Coordinates of C-alpha atoms in Angstrom, one line a residue:
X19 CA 0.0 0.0 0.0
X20 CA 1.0 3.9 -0.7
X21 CA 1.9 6.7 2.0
X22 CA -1.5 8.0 0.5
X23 CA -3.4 4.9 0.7
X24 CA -2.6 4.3 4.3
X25 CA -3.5 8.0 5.2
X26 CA -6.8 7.4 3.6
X27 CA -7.2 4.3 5.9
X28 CA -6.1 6.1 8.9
X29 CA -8.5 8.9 8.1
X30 CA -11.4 6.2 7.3
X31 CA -10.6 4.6 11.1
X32 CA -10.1 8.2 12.5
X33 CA -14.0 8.2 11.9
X34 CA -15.3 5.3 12.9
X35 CA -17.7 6.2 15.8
X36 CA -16.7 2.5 18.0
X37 CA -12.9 4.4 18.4
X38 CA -14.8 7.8 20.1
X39 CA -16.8 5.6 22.3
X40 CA -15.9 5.6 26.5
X41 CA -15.8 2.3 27.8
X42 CA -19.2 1.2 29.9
X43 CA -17.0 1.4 32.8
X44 CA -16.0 4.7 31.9
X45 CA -12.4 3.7 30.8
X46 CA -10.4 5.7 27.8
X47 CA -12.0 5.3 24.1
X48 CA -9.7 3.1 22.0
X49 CA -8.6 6.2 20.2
X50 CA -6.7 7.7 23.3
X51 CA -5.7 4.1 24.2
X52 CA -3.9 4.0 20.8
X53 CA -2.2 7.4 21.8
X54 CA -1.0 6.6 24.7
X55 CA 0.3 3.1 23.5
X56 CA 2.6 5.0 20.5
X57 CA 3.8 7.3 23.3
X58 CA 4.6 4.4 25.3
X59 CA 6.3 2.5 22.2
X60 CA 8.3 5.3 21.4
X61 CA 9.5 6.0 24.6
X62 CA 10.3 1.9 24.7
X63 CA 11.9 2.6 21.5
X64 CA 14.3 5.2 23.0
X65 CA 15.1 3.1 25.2
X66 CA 15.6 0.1 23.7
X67 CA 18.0 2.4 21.0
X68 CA 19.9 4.1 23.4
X69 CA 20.9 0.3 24.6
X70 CA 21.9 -0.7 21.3
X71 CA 23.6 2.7 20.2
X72 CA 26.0 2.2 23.9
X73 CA 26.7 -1.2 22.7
X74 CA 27.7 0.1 19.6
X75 CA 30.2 1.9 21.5
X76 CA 31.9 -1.0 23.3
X77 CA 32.5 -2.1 20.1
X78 CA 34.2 0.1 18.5
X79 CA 36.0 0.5 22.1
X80 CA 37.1 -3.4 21.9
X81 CA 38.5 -3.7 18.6
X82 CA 40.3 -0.6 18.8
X83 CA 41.5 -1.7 22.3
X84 CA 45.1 -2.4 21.2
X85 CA 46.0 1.1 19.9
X86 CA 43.9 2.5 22.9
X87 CA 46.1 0.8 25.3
X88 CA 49.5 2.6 23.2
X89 CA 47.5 5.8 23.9
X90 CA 46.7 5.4 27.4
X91 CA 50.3 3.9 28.2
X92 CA 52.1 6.5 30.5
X93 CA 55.3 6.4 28.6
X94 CA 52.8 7.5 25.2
X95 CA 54.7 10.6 23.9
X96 CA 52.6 13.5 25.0
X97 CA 51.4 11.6 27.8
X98 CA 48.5 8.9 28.5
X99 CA 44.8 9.9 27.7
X100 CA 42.6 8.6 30.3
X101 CA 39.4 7.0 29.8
X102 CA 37.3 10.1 29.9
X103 CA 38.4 11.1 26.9
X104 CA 39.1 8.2 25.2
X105 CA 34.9 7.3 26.3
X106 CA 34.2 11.1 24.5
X107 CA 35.8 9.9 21.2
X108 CA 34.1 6.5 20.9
X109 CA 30.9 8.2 21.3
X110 CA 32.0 10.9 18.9
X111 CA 32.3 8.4 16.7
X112 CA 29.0 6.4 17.0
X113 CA 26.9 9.6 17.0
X114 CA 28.4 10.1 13.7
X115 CA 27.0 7.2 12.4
X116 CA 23.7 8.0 14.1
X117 CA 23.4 11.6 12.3
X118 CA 24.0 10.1 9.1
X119 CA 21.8 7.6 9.5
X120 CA 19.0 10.6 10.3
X121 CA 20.8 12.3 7.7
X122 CA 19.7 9.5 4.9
X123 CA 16.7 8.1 6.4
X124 CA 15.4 12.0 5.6
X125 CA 17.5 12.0 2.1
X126 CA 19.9 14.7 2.9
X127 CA 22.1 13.0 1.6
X128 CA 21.9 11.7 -2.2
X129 CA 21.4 8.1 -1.7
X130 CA 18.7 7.6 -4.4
X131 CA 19.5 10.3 -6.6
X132 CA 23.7 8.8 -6.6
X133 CA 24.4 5.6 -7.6
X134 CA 28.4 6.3 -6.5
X135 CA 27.4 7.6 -3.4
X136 CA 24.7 4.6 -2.3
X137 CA 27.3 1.7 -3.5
X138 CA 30.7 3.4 -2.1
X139 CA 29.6 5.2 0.7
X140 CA 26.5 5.4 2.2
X141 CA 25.5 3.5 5.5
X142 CA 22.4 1.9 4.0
X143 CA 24.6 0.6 0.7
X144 CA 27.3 -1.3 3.3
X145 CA 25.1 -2.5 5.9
X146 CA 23.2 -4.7 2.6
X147 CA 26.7 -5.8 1.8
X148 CA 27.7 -6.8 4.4
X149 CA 24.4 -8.3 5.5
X150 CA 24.6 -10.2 2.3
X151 CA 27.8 -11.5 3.0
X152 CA 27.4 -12.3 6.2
X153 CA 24.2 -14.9 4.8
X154 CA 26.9 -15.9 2.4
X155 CA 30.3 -16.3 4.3
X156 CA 30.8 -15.1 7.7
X157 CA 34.4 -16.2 7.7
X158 CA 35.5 -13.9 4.7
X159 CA 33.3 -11.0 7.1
X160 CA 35.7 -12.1 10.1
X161 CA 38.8 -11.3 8.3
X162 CA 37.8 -8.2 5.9
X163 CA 39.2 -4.8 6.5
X164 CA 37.3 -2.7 4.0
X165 CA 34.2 -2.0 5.5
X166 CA 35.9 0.6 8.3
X167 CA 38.0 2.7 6.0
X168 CA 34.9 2.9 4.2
X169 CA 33.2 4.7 7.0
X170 CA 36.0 7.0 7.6
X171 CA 36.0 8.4 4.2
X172 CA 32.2 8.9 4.3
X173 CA 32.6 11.0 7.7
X174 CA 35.6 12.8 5.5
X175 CA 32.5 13.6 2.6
X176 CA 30.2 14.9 5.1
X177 CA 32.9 16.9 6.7
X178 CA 34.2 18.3 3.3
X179 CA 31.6 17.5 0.8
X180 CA 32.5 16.8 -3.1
X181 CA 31.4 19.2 -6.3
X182 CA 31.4 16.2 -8.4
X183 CA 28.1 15.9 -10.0
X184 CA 28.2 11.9 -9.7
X185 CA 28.8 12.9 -6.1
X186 CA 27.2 16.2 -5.4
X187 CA 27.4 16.5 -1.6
X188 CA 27.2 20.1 0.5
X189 CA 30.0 20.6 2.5
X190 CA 28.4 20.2 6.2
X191 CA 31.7 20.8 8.6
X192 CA 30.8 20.8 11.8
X193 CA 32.8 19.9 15.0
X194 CA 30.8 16.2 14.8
X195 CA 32.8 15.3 11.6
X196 CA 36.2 17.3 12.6
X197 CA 39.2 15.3 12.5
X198 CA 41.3 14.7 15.0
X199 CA 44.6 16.1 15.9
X200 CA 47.5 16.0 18.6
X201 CA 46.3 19.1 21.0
X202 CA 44.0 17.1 23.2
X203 CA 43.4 13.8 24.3
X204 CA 39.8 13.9 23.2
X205 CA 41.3 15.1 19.5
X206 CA 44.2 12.4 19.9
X207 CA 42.2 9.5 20.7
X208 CA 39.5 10.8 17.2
X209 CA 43.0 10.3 15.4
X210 CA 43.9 6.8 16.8
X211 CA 40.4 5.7 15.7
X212 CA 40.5 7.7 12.4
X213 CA 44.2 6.3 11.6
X214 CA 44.8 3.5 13.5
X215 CA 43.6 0.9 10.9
X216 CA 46.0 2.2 8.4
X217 CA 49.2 1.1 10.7
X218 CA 51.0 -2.0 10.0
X219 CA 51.4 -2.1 14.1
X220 CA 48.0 -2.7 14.6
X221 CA 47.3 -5.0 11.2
X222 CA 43.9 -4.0 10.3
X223 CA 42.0 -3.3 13.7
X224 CA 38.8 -3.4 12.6
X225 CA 37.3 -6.3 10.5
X226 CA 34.6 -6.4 8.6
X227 CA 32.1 -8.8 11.2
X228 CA 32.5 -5.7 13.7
X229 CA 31.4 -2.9 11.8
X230 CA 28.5 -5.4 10.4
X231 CA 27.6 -5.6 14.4
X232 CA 28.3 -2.1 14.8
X233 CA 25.3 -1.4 12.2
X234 CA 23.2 -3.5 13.2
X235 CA 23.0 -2.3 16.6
X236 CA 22.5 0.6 15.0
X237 CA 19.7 -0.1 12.7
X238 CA 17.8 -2.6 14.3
X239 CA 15.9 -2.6 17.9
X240 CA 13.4 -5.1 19.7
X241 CA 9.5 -3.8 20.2
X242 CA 7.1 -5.6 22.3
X243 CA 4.0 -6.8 20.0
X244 CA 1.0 -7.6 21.6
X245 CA -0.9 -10.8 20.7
X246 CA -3.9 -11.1 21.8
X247 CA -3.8 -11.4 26.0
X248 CA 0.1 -11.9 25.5
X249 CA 2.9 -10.3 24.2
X250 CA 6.4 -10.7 22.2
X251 CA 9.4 -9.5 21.4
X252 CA 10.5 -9.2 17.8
X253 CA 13.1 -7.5 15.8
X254 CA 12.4 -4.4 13.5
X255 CA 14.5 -2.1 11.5
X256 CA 14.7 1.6 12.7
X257 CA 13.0 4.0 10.5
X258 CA 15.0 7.2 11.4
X259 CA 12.8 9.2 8.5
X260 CA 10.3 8.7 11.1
X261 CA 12.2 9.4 14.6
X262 CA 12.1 12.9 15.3
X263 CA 15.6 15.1 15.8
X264 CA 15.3 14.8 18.9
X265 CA 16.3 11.4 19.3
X266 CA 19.4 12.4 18.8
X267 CA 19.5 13.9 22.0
X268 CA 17.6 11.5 24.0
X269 CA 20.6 8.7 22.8
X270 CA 23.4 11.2 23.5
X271 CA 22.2 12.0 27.0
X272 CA 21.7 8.2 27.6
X273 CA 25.4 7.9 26.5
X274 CA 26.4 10.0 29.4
X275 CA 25.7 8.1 32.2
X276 CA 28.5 5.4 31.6
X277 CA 32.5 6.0 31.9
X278 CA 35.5 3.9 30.5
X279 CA 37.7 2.7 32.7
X280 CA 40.6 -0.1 32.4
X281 CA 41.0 -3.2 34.7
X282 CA 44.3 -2.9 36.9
X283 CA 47.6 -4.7 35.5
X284 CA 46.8 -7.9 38.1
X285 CA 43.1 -9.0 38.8
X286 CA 40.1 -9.3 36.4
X287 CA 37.3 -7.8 36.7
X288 CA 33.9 -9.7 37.3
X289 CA 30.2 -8.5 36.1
X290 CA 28.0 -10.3 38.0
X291 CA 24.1 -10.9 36.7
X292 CA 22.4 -10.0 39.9
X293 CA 20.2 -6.9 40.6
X294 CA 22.3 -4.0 38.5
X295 CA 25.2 -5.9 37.4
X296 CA 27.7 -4.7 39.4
X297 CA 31.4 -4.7 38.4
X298 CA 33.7 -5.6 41.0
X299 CA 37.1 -7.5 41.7
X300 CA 37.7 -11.0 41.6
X301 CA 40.3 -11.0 44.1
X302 CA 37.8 -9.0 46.7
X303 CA 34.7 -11.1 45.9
X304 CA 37.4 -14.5 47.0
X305 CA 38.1 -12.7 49.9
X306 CA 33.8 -12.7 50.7
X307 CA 32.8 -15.1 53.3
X308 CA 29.8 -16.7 53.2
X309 CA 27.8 -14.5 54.8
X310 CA 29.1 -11.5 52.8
X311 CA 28.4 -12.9 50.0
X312 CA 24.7 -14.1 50.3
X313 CA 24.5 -10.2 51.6
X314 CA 25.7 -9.0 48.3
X315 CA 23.2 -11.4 46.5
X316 CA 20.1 -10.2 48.7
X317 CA 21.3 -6.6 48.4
X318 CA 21.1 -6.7 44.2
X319 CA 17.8 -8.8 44.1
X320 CA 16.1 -6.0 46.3
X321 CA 17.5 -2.9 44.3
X322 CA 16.6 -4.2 41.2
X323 CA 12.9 -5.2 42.5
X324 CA 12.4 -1.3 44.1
X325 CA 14.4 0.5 41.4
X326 CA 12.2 -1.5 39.4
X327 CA 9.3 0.0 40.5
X328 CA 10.4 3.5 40.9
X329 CA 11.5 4.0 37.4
X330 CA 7.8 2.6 36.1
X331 CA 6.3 5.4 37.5
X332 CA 8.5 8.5 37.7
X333 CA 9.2 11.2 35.0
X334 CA 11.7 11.3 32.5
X335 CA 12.7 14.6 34.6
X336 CA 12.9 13.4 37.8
X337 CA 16.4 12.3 38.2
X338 CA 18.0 15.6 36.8
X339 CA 17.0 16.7 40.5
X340 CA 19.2 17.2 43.2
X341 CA 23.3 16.5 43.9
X342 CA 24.5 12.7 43.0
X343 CA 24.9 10.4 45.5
X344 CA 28.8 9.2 45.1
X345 CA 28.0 5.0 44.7
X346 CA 30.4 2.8 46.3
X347 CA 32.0 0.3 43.8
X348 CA 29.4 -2.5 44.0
X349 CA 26.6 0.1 43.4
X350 CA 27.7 0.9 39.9
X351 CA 25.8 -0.7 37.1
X352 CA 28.5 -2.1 34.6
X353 CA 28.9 -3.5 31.2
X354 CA 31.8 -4.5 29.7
X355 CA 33.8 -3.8 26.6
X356 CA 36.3 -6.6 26.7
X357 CA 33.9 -9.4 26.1
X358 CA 30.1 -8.9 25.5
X359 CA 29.1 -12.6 25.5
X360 CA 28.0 -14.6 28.3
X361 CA 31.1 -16.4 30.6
X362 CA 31.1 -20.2 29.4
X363 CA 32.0 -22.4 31.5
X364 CA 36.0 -22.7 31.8
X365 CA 37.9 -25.7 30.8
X366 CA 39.1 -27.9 33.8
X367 CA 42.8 -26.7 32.9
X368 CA 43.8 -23.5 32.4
X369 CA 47.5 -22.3 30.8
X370 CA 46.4 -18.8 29.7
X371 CA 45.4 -15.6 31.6
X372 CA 41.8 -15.5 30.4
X373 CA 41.1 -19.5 31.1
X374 CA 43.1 -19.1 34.7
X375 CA 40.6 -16.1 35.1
X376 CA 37.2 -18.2 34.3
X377 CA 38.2 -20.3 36.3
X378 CA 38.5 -18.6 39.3
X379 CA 35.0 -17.2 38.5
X380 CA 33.4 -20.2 38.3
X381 CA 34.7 -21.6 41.9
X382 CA 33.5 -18.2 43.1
X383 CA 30.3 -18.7 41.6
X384 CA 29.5 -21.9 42.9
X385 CA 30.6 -20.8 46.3
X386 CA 28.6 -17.6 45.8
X387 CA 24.9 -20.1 44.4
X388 CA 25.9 -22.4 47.6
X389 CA 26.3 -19.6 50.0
X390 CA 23.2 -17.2 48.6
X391 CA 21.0 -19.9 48.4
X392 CA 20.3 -19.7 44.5
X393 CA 19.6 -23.7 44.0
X394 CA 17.5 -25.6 46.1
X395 CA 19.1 -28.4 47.7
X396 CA 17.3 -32.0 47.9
X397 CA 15.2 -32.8 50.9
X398 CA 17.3 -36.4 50.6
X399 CA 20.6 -36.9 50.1
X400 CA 20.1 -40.4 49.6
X401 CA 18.9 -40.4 46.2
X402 CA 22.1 -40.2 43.3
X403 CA 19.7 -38.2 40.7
X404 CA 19.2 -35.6 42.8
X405 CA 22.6 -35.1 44.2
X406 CA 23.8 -35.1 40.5
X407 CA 21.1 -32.8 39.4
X408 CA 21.8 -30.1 42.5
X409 CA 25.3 -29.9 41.2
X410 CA 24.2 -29.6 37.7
X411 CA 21.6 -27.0 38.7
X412 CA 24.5 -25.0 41.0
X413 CA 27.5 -25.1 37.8
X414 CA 24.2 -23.6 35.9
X415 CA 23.4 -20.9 38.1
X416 CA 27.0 -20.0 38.7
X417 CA 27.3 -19.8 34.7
X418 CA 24.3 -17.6 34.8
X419 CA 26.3 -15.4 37.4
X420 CA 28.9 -14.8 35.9
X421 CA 27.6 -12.3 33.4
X422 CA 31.3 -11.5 32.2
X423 CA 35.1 -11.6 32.8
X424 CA 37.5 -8.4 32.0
X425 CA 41.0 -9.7 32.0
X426 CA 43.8 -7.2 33.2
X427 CA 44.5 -4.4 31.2
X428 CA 41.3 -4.7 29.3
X429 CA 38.8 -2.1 29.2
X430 CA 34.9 -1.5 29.8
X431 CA 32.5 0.5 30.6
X432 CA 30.2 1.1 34.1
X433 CA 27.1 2.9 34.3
X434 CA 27.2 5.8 37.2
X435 CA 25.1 8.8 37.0
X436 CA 27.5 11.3 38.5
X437 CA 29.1 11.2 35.1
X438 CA 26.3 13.3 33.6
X439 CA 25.3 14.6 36.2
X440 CA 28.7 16.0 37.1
X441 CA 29.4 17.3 33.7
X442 CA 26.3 19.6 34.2
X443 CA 24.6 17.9 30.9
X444 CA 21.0 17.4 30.9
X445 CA 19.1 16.6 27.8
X446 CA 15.1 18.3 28.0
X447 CA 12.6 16.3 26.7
X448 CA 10.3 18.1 24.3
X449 CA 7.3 17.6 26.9
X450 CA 9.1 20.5 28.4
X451 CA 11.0 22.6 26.0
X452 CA 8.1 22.8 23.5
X453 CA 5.6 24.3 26.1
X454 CA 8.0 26.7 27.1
X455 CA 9.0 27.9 23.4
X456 CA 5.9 28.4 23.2
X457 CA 5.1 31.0 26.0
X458 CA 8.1 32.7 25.2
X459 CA 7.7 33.2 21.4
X460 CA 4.3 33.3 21.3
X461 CA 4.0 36.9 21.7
X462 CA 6.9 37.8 19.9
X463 CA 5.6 36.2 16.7
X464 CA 1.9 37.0 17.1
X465 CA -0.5 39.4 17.7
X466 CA -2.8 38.2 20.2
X467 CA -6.9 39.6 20.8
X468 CA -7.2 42.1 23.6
X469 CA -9.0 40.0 25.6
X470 CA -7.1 36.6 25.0
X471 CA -3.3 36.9 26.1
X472 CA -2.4 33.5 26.3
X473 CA -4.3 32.4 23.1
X474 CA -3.3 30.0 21.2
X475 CA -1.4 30.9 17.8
X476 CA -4.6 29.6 15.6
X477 CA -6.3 32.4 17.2
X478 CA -3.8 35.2 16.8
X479 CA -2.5 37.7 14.2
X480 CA 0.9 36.5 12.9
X481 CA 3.5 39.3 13.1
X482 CA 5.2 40.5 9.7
X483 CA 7.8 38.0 7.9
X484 CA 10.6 40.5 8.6
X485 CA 9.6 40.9 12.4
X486 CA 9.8 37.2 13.1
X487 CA 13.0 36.9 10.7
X488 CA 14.2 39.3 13.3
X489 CA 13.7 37.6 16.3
X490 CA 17.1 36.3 18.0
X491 CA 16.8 33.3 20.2
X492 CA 19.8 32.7 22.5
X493 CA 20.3 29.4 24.5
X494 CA 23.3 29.9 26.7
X495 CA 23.1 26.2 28.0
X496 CA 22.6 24.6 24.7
X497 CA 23.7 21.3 24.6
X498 CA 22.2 18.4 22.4
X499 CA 20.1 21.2 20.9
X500 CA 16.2 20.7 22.3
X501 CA 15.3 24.3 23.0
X502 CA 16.7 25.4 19.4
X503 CA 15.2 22.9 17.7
X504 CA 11.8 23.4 19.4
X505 CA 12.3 27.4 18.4
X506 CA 13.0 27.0 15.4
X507 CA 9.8 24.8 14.7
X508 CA 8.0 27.1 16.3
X509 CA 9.2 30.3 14.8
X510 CA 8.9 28.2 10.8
X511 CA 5.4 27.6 11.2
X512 CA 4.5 31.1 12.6
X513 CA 6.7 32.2 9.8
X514 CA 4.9 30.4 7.0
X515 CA 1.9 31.6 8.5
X516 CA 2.8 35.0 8.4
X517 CA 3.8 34.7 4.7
X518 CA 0.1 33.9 3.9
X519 CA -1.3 35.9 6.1
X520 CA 0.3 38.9 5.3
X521 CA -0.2 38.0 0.8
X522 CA 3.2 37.5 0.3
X523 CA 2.5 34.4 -1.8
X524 CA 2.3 35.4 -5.4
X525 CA 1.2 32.3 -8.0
X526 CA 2.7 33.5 -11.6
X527 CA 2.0 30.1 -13.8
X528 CA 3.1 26.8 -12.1
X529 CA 5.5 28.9 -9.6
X530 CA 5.2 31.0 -6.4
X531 CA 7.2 33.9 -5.5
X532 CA 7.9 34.7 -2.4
X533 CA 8.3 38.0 -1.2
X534 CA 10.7 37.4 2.1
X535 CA 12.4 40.3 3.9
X536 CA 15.2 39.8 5.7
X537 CA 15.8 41.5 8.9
X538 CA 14.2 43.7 10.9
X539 CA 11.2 45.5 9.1
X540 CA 12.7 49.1 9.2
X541 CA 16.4 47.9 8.5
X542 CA 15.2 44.9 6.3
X543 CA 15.0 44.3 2.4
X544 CA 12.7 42.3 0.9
X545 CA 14.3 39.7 -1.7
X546 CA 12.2 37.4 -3.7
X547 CA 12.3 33.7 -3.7
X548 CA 11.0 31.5 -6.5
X549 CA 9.0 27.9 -5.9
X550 CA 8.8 25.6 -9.0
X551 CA 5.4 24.8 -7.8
X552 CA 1.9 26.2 -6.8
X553 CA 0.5 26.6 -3.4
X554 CA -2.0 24.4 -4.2
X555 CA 0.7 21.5 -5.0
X556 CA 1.7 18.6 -2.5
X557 CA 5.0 19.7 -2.4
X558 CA 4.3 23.2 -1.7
X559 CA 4.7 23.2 1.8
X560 CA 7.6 21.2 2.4
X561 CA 9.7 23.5 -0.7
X562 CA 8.8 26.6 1.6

């Protein structure tokens, strides 16, 4: 079905009288249910995006973790970069495969109209290849190299665009797509990622399989689909045509909350699966007697359980409130970089660091399922079976305990909120910046009845083009944008109002001209743009 045909069936449902109706027991019409369940899936959506998009980042973290190490090493000429900035790069990084992704989803870039650009460097164009030959050969995606130099010389396009016509891309700049240079470590560690694959050091960091992953994470997320009085979870592409801009925000802000950091040069670090996934020591969880332990088991189960609850029913807002609490070590949520997957279960030797290190684990564990009574034990300990199938239920649980191992050296991420919190950066959801725009331009960008002050703009006089063309906004805090962006909605619509309003809208043929003054209204001068298209047209009102 067409984008028109399924308006015309949304406008056909939009008047059926059953979706007005209040329930008999005076519950919501199916109409407002429908609202409130897209707000909640987009919100789920966010969510579930802003997961994926951090994951993203550990993995560009782990496959650059070689050179990172270099850089971080204090005998690094210039001195080592610590994780803060190495944690700013990497998400530098991501979010410029998350703008580009907005960028084509909306065709500002030319990937229908340029065959050169879709096949060599578009986002869309690589993540089929290298979905198609991931179906075909995973093995040959394993040990490719192309795929990230690739994306590097797309960032270089955005940054400096290209005049040719089989290429015809503005030149966008920005501090996004800057490169990186030797003045900072933020700037340094951009030039290890931008650079590093090139070196014969580092032979080929990146392969192909990782930047497929990277995408995906990117372009996919997981809904819950209700069916019938159950539900499901299933995989669907993003449609970033569809997300609004300030998305953008709401995944940068969630980046925020986490910080890289390094394991020491002697003991792993172990994420355990338990309440918030807490990152902590092997050698200080050994050191944990019994009671200890099953204290630290308890103590998860019940935070995740109330924070749980809390976060199902507070605002988005509420936790910008107030100083941060400065966690102890086992509070902080973690997730690591070094190796995403599950622990398996260690081999029953061990003659390299990483099997010595699972291990270890895995005694704990079973100590820790034993001691925090995870398993059940048999009410007989006559019976063989059920000896046999304790122990197997125990080296189970312990598996599932173990949520992940960090060798020495290796780095990863944990999740505290005194990182944004502490940087001052708070992203505001358009729930509150667009109300706000609102009573703040309103009366600056129309005229508003005598008796009506606060009336809405469909009710008031729209102010001249020039006067609203003159309107400055500032945003002294601006960060990830939302108050600009909300203005600058705001003052487009009052602005196309005004145009019509005020007859500036001339149809000569099949164009419009435009008569659009710049400026204030005294100091201003009118210019006069051309539409190839009517007023009447479909494309009218995008074109203006």
């Amino acid at each position: 079905m067409s984008d028109s045909g399924f308006q015309v069936e949304a406008l056909i449902r939009l008047f059926d009288r059953e979706i007005w109706k209040v329930g008999p027991d005076g519950s919501p019409c199916r109409l407002l249910r429908i609202i409130r369940d897209s707000r909640k899936g987009q919100n789920e959506l966010s969510a579930v995006l802003g997961e994926r998009v951090r994951r993203a980042v550990e993995v560009l973290v782990r496959c650059h973790g070689p050179a990172l190490s270099v850089l971080a090493d204090p005998s690094t000429p210039g001195g080592p970069v610590d994780g803060r900035d190495i944690y700013a790069a990497a998400v530098r990084m991501v979010m410029r495969l998350v703008v580009v992704l907005f960028a084509e989803g909306r065709r500002l870039l030319p990937i229908d109209s340029s065959r050169l650009y879709y096949d060599a460097y578009s986002l869309a164009g690589l993540r089929d290849q290298l979905r198609a030959l991931h179906a075909r050969s995973p093995s040959r995606l394993a040990t490719g190299r192309s795929a990230w130099p690739r994306l590097l010389s797309l960032f270089t396009l955005v940054r400096d665009g290209c005049v040719h016509p089989d290429l015809a891309v503005p030149k966008y700049g920005g501090a996004l797509f800057s490169s990186g240079e030797a003045n900072s470590g933020m700037a340094r560690t951009l030039a290890v990622f931008e650079s590093a694959c090139y070196e014969s050091a580092f032979d080929g960091l990146v392969t192909d399989a990782e930047v497929h992953d990277i995408l995906d994470l990117l372009s996919y997320s997981e809904i819950t689909i209700r069916q019938g009085s159950g539900s499901m979870r299933t995989r669907v592409p993003v449609d970033f045509s569809d997300l609004r801009s300030e998305y953008i925000g709401i995944l940068y802000e969630g980046l925020l909350d986490y910080e890289l950091r390094r394991a020491g040069p002697t003991d792993p670090i172990v994420f355990l699966a338990v309440g918030d996934e807490p990152a902590l020591p092997l050698d200080r969880l050994e050191a944990m007697d019994d009671a200890a332990i099953k204290g630290l088991v308890e103590k998860f189960k019940v935070k995740n359980s109330k924070q749980a609850d809390e976060e199902a029913g507070e605002d988005a807002e509420d936790d910008d409130e107030g100083e941060a609490d400065e966690p102890d070590e086992a509070s902080e949520v973690a997730t690591d970089v070094a190796e995403p997957e599950q622990a398996e279960a260690p081999a029953a030797t061990a003659d390299d660091p990483t099997q010595a290190a699972r291990i270890r684990a895995a005694q704990w564990a079973r100590k820790a399922v034993i001691a925090g009574g995870m398993v059940k034990k048999p009410r007989s300990q006559k019976g063989k079976d059920a000896a046999a199938q304790y122990e197997r239920d125990v080296e189970a649980a312990g598996r599932r305990l173990i949520r992940a191992i960090i060798l020495p050296n290796q780095w990863y991420l944990v999740r505290w909120g005194g990182t944004r919190k502490g940087s001052g950066t708070f992203y505001t959801r358009p729930q509150l910046s667009v109300p706000t725009v609102q009573r703040t331009l309103r009366p600056l960008a129309y005229i508003a009845p005598d008796d009506q002050p606060d009336a809405p703009p469909a009710a008031c006089t729209p102010r001249k083009p020039e006067e609203i063309l003159a309107i400055k906004v500032c945003d002294p805090a601006v960060g990830s944008g939302s108050f600009p962006v909300a203005a600058l909605r705001f003052l487009t619509e009052a602005l196309q109002r005004s145009l019509q309003h005020h007859g500036r809208l001339h149809e000569r043929e099949n164009k419009t001209i435009i008569a659009l003054a710049e400026g204030h209204e005294s100091k201003g001068r009118l210019d006069e743009d051309l539409l190839p298209c009517r007023p009447s047209d479909a494309e009218f009102a995008p074109r203006l």
